[in-house]
mmCIF file of C-alpha atoms and ligand atoms in Angstrom:
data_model
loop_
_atom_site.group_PDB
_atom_site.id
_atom_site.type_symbol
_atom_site.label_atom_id
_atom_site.label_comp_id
_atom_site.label_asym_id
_atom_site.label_seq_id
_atom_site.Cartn_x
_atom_site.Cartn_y
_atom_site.Cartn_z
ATOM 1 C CA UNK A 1 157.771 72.976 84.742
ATOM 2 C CA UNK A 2 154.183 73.935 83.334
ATOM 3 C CA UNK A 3 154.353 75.896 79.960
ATOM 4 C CA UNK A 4 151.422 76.959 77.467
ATOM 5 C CA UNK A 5 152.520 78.051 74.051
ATOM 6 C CA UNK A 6 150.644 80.709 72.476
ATOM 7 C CA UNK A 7 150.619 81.847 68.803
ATOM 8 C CA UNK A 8 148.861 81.417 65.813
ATOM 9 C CA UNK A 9 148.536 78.642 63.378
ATOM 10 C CA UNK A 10 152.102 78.371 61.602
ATOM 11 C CA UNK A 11 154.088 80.162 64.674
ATOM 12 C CA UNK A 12 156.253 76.933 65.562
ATOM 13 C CA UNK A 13 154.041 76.348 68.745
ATOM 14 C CA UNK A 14 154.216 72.366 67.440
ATOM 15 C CA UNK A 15 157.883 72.202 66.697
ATOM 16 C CA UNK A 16 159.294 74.559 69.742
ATOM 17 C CA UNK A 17 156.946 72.329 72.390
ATOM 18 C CA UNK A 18 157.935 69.257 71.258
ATOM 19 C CA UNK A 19 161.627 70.070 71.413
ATOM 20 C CA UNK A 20 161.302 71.257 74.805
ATOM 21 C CA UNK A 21 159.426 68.413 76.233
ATOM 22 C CA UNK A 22 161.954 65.919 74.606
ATOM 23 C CA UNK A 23 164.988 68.074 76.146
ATOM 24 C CA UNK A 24 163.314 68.340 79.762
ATOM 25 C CA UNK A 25 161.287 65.387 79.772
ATOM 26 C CA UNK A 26 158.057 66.948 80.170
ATOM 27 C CA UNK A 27 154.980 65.539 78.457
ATOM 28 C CA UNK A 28 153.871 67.366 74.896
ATOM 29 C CA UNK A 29 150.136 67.871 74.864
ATOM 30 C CA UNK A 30 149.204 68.941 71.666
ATOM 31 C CA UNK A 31 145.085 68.756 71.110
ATOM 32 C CA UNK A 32 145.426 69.363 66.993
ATOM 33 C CA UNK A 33 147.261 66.055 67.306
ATOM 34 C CA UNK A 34 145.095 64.759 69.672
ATOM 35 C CA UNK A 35 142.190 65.381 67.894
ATOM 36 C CA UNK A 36 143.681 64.042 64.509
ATOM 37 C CA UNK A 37 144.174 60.450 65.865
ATOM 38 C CA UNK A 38 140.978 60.680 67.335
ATOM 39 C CA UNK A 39 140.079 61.581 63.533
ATOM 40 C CA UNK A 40 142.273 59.174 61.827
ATOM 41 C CA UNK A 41 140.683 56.348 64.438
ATOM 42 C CA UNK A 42 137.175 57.529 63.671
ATOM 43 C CA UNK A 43 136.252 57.608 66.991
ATOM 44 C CA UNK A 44 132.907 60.146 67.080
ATOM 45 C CA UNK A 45 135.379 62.547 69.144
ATOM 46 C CA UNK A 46 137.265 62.403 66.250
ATOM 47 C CA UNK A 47 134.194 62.839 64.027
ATOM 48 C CA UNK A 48 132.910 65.268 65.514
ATOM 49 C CA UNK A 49 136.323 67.789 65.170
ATOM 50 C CA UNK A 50 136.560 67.050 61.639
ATOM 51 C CA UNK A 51 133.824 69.331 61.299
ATOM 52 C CA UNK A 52 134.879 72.018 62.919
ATOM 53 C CA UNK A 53 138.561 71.342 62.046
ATOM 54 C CA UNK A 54 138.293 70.839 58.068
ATOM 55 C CA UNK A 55 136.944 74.534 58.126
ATOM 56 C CA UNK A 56 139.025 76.080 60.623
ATOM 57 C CA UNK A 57 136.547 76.838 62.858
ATOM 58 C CA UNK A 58 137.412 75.963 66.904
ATOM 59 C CA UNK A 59 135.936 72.659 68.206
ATOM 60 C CA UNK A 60 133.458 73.911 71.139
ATOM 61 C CA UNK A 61 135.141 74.340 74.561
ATOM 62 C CA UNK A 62 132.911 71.923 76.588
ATOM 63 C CA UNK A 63 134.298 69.473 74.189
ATOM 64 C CA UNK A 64 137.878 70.617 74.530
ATOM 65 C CA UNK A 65 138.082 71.588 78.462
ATOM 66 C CA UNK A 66 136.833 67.754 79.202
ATOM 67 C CA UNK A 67 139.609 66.041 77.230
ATOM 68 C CA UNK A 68 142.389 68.468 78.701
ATOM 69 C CA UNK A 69 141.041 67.417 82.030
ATOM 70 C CA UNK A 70 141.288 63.874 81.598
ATOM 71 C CA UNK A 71 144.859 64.178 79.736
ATOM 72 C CA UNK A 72 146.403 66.583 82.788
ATOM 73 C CA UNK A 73 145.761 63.759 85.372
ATOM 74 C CA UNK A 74 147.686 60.972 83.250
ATOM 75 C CA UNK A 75 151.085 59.588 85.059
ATOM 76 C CA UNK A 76 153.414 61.100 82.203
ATOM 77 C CA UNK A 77 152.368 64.845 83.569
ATOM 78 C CA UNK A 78 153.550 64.520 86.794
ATOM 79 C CA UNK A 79 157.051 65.941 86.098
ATOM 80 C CA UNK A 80 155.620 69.034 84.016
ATOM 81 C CA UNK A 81 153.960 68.971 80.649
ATOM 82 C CA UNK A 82 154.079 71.491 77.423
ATOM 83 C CA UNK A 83 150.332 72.947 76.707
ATOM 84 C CA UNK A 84 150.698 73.427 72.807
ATOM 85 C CA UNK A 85 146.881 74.508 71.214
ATOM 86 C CA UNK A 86 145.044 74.644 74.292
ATOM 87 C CA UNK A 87 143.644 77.336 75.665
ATOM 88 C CA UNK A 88 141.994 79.081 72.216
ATOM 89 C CA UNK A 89 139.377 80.769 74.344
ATOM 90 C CA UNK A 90 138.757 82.690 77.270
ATOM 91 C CA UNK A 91 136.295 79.857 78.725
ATOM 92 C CA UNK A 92 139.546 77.141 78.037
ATOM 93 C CA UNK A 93 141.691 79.687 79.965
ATOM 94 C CA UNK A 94 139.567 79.834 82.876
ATOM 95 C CA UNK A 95 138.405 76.393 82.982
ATOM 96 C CA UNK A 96 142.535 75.221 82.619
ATOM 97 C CA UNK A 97 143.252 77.585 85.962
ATOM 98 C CA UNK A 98 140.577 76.018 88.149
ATOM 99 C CA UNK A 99 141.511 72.477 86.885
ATOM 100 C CA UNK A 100 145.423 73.534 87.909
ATOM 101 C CA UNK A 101 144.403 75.199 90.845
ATOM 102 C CA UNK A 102 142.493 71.831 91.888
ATOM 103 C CA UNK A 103 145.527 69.554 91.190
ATOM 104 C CA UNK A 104 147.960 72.316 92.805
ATOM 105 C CA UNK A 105 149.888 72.415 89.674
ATOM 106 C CA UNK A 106 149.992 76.344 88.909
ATOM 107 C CA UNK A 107 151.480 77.437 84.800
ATOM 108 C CA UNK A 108 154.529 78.709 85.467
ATOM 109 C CA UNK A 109 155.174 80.478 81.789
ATOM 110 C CA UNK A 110 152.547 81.507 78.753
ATOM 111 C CA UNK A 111 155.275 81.468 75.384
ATOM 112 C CA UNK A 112 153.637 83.678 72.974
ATOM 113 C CA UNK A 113 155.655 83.341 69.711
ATOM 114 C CA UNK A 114 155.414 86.096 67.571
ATOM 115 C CA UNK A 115 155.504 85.748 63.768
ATOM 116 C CA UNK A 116 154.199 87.590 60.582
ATOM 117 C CA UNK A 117 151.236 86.905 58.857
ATOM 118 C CA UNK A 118 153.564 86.788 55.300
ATOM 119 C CA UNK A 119 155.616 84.322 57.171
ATOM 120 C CA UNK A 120 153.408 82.251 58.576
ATOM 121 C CA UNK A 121 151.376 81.668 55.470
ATOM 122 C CA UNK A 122 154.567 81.124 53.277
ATOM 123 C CA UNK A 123 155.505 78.192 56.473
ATOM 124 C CA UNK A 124 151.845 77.118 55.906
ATOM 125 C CA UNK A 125 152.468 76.561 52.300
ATOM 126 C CA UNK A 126 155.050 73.837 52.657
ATOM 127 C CA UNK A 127 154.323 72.109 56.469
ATOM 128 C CA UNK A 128 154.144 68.668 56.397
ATOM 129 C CA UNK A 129 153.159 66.476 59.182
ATOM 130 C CA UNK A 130 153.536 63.443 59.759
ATOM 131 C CA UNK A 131 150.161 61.217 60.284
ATOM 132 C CA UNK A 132 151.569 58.753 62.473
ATOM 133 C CA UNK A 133 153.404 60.883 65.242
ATOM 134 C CA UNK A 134 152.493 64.514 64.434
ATOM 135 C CA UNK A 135 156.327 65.366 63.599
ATOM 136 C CA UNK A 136 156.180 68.189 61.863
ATOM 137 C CA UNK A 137 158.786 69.591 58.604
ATOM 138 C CA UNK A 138 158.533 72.090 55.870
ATOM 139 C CA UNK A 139 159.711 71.597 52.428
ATOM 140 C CA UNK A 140 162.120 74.136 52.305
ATOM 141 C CA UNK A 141 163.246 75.336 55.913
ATOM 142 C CA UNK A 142 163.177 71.493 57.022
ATOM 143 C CA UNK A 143 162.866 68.915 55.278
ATOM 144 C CA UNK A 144 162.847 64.957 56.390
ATOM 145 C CA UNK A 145 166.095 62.803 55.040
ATOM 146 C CA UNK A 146 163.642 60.966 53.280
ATOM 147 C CA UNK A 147 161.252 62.494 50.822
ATOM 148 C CA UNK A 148 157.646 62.120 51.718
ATOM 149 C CA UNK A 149 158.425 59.870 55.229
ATOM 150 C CA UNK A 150 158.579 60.892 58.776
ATOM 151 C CA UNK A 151 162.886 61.076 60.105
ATOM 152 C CA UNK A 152 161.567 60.026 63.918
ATOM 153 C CA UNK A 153 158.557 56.816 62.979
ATOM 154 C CA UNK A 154 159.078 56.555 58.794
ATOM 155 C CA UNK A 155 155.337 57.321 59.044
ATOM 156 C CA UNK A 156 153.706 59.423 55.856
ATOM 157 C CA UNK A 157 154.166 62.350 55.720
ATOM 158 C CA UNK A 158 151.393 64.926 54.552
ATOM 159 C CA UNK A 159 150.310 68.432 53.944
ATOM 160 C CA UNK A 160 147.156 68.929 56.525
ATOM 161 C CA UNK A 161 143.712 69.971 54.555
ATOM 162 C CA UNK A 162 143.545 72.814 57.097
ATOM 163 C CA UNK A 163 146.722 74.493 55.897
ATOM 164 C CA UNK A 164 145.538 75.221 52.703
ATOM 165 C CA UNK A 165 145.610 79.096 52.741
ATOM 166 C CA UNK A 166 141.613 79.552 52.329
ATOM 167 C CA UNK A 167 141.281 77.639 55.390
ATOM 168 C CA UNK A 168 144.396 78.958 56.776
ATOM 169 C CA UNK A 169 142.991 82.842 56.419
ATOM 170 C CA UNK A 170 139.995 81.595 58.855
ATOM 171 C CA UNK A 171 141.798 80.075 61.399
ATOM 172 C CA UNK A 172 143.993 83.479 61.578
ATOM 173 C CA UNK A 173 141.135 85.191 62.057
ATOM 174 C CA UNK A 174 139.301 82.722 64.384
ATOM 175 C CA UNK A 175 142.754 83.368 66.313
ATOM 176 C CA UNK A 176 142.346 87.243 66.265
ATOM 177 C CA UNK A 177 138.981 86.707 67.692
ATOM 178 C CA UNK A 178 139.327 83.955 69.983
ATOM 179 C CA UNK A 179 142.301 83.690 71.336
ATOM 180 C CA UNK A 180 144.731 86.777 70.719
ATOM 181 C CA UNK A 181 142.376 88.031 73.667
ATOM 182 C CA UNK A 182 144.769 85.487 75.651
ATOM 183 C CA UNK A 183 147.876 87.388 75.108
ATOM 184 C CA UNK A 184 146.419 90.421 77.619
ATOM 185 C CA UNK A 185 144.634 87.592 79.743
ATOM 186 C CA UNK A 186 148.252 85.984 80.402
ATOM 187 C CA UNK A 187 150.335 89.570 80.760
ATOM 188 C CA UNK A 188 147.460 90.770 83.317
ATOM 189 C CA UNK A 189 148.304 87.475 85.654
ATOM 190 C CA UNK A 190 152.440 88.156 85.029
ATOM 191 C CA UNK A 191 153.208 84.736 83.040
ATOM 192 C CA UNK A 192 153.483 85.775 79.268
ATOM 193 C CA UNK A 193 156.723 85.667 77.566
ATOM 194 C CA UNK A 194 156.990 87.050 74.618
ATOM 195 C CA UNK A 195 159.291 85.202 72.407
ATOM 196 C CA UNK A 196 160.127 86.579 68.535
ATOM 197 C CA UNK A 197 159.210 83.366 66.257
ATOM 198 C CA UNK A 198 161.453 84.710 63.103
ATOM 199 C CA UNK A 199 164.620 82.509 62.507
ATOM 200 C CA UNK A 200 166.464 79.184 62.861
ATOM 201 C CA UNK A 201 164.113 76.992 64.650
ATOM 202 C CA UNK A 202 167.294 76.387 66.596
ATOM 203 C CA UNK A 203 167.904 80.294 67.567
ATOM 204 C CA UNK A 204 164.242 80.226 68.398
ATOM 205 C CA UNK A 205 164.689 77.167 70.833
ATOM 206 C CA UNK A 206 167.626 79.383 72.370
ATOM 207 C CA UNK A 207 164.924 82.325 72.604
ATOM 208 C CA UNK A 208 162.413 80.120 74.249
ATOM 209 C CA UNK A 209 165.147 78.435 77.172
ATOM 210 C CA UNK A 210 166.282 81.978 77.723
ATOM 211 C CA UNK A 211 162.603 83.097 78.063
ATOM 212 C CA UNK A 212 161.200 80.603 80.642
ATOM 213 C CA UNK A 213 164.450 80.486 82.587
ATOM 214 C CA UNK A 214 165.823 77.107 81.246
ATOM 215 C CA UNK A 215 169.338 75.851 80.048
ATOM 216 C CA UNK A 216 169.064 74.780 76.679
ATOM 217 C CA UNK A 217 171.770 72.036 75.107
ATOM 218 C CA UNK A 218 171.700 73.285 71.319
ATOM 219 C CA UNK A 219 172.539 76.976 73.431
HETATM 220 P P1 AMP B 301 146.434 72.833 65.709
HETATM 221 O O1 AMP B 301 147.069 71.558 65.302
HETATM 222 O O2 AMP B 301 146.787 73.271 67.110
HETATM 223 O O3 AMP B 301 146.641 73.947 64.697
HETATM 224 O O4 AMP B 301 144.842 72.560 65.752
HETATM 225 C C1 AMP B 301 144.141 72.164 64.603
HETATM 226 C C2 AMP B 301 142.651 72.373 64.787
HETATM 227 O O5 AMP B 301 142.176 71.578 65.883
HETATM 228 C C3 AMP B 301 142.207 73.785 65.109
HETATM 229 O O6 AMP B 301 142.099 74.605 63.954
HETATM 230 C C4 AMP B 301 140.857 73.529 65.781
HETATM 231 O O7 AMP B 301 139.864 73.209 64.817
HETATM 232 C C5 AMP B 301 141.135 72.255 66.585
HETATM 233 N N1 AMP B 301 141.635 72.576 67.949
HETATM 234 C C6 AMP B 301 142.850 72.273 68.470
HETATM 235 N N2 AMP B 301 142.960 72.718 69.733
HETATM 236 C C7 AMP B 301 141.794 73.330 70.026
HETATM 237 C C8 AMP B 301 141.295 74.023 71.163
HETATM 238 N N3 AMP B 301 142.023 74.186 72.282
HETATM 239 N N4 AMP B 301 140.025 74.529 71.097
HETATM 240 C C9 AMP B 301 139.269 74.374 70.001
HETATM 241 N N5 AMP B 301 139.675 73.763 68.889
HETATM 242 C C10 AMP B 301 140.934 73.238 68.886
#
């Protein structure tokens, strides 16, 4: 199974792909994470996106569409894999179908998870992630057992510099721009799924199995 999540910053893209990939065994590609160990490691990739990332502006696509390349051919995508963050642009979108085209791996769904702006910037407010494994909580809605440390890797657990709500206005509107266009893109080529993000994160995981055809265990 092949699945992009769509949605904008805050939607549960994170959290609903990484359940799924744990419950079918597909691999979780997430390039915010990505990009933030490449950050953490200081690698110049990682450089680099800081400065786009820190003000919610989208790292350029040459940059993007070369490291999605190079992750789609690793061993732990053979079975399927979870596209969560990537693509944010027409020119990702296009460049992701000729790269699947070329392997002979085709998407089979586009999740779009629908949410409110008021929502999403009052789950923006109290996300935490974790900086070892990308695990992500909120304060209220769901918090770790532990204060302040990650339930899966004990890792620290912090509130990202780009979900503080000036920066978190720009990357909703770098998403109206950018990649809302997407949604249409998807629907035209008959993959998009339109799943309604309000909720339990565990009625949502129900919404998302039902959506893309798939049994799920907390059903
Ligand atoms: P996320 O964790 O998916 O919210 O991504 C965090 C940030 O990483 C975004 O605001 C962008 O700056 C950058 N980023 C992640 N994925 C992409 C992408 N496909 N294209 C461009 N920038 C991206």
């Amino acid at each position: 199974m092949r699945v992009i999540f769509l949605g904008q910053p805050g939607s549960g893209k994170g959290t609903q792909a990484r359940r799924l990939a744990a419950e079918y065994g597909l691999a979780h590609i997430s390039t915010g994470d990505m990009l933030r160990a490449a950050g953490k490691a200081e690698t110049p990739l990682g450089q680099e996106a800081k400065r786009y990332m820190n003000r919610g502006a989208l790292v350029p696509d040459e940059v993007m569409i070369a490291i999605i390349r190079e992750r789609l051919q690793e061993k732990d995508c053979a079975r399927g894999f979870i596209l969560d963050g990537f693509p944010r642009t027409q020119p990702q979108a296009d460049a992701l179908a000729k790269l699947l085209r070329s392997l002979g791996k085709p998407v089979d769904h586009v999740v779009n998870l629908e949410v409110s702006v008021e929502e999403l910037l009052c789950r923006m407010r109290g996300r935490l992630t974790c900086q070892s494994c990308g695990a992500i909580y909120h304060l209220t809605f769901d918090p770790p057992g532990v204060e302040g440390r990650c339930d899966r890797c004990r890792g620290r657990l912090i509130h990202r510099a780009d979900d503080e709500e000036g920066t978190v206005r720009e990357r909703l509107a770098v998403y109206s721009q950018s990649t809302q266009p997407l949604v249409e893109y998807y629907q035209a080529r008959g993959l998009l799924r339109t799943v309604n993000g309000t909720g339990s994160i565990a009625d949502i995981v129900k919404r998302v199995a039902e959506a893309i055809g798939a049994e799920s265990e907390e059903a």
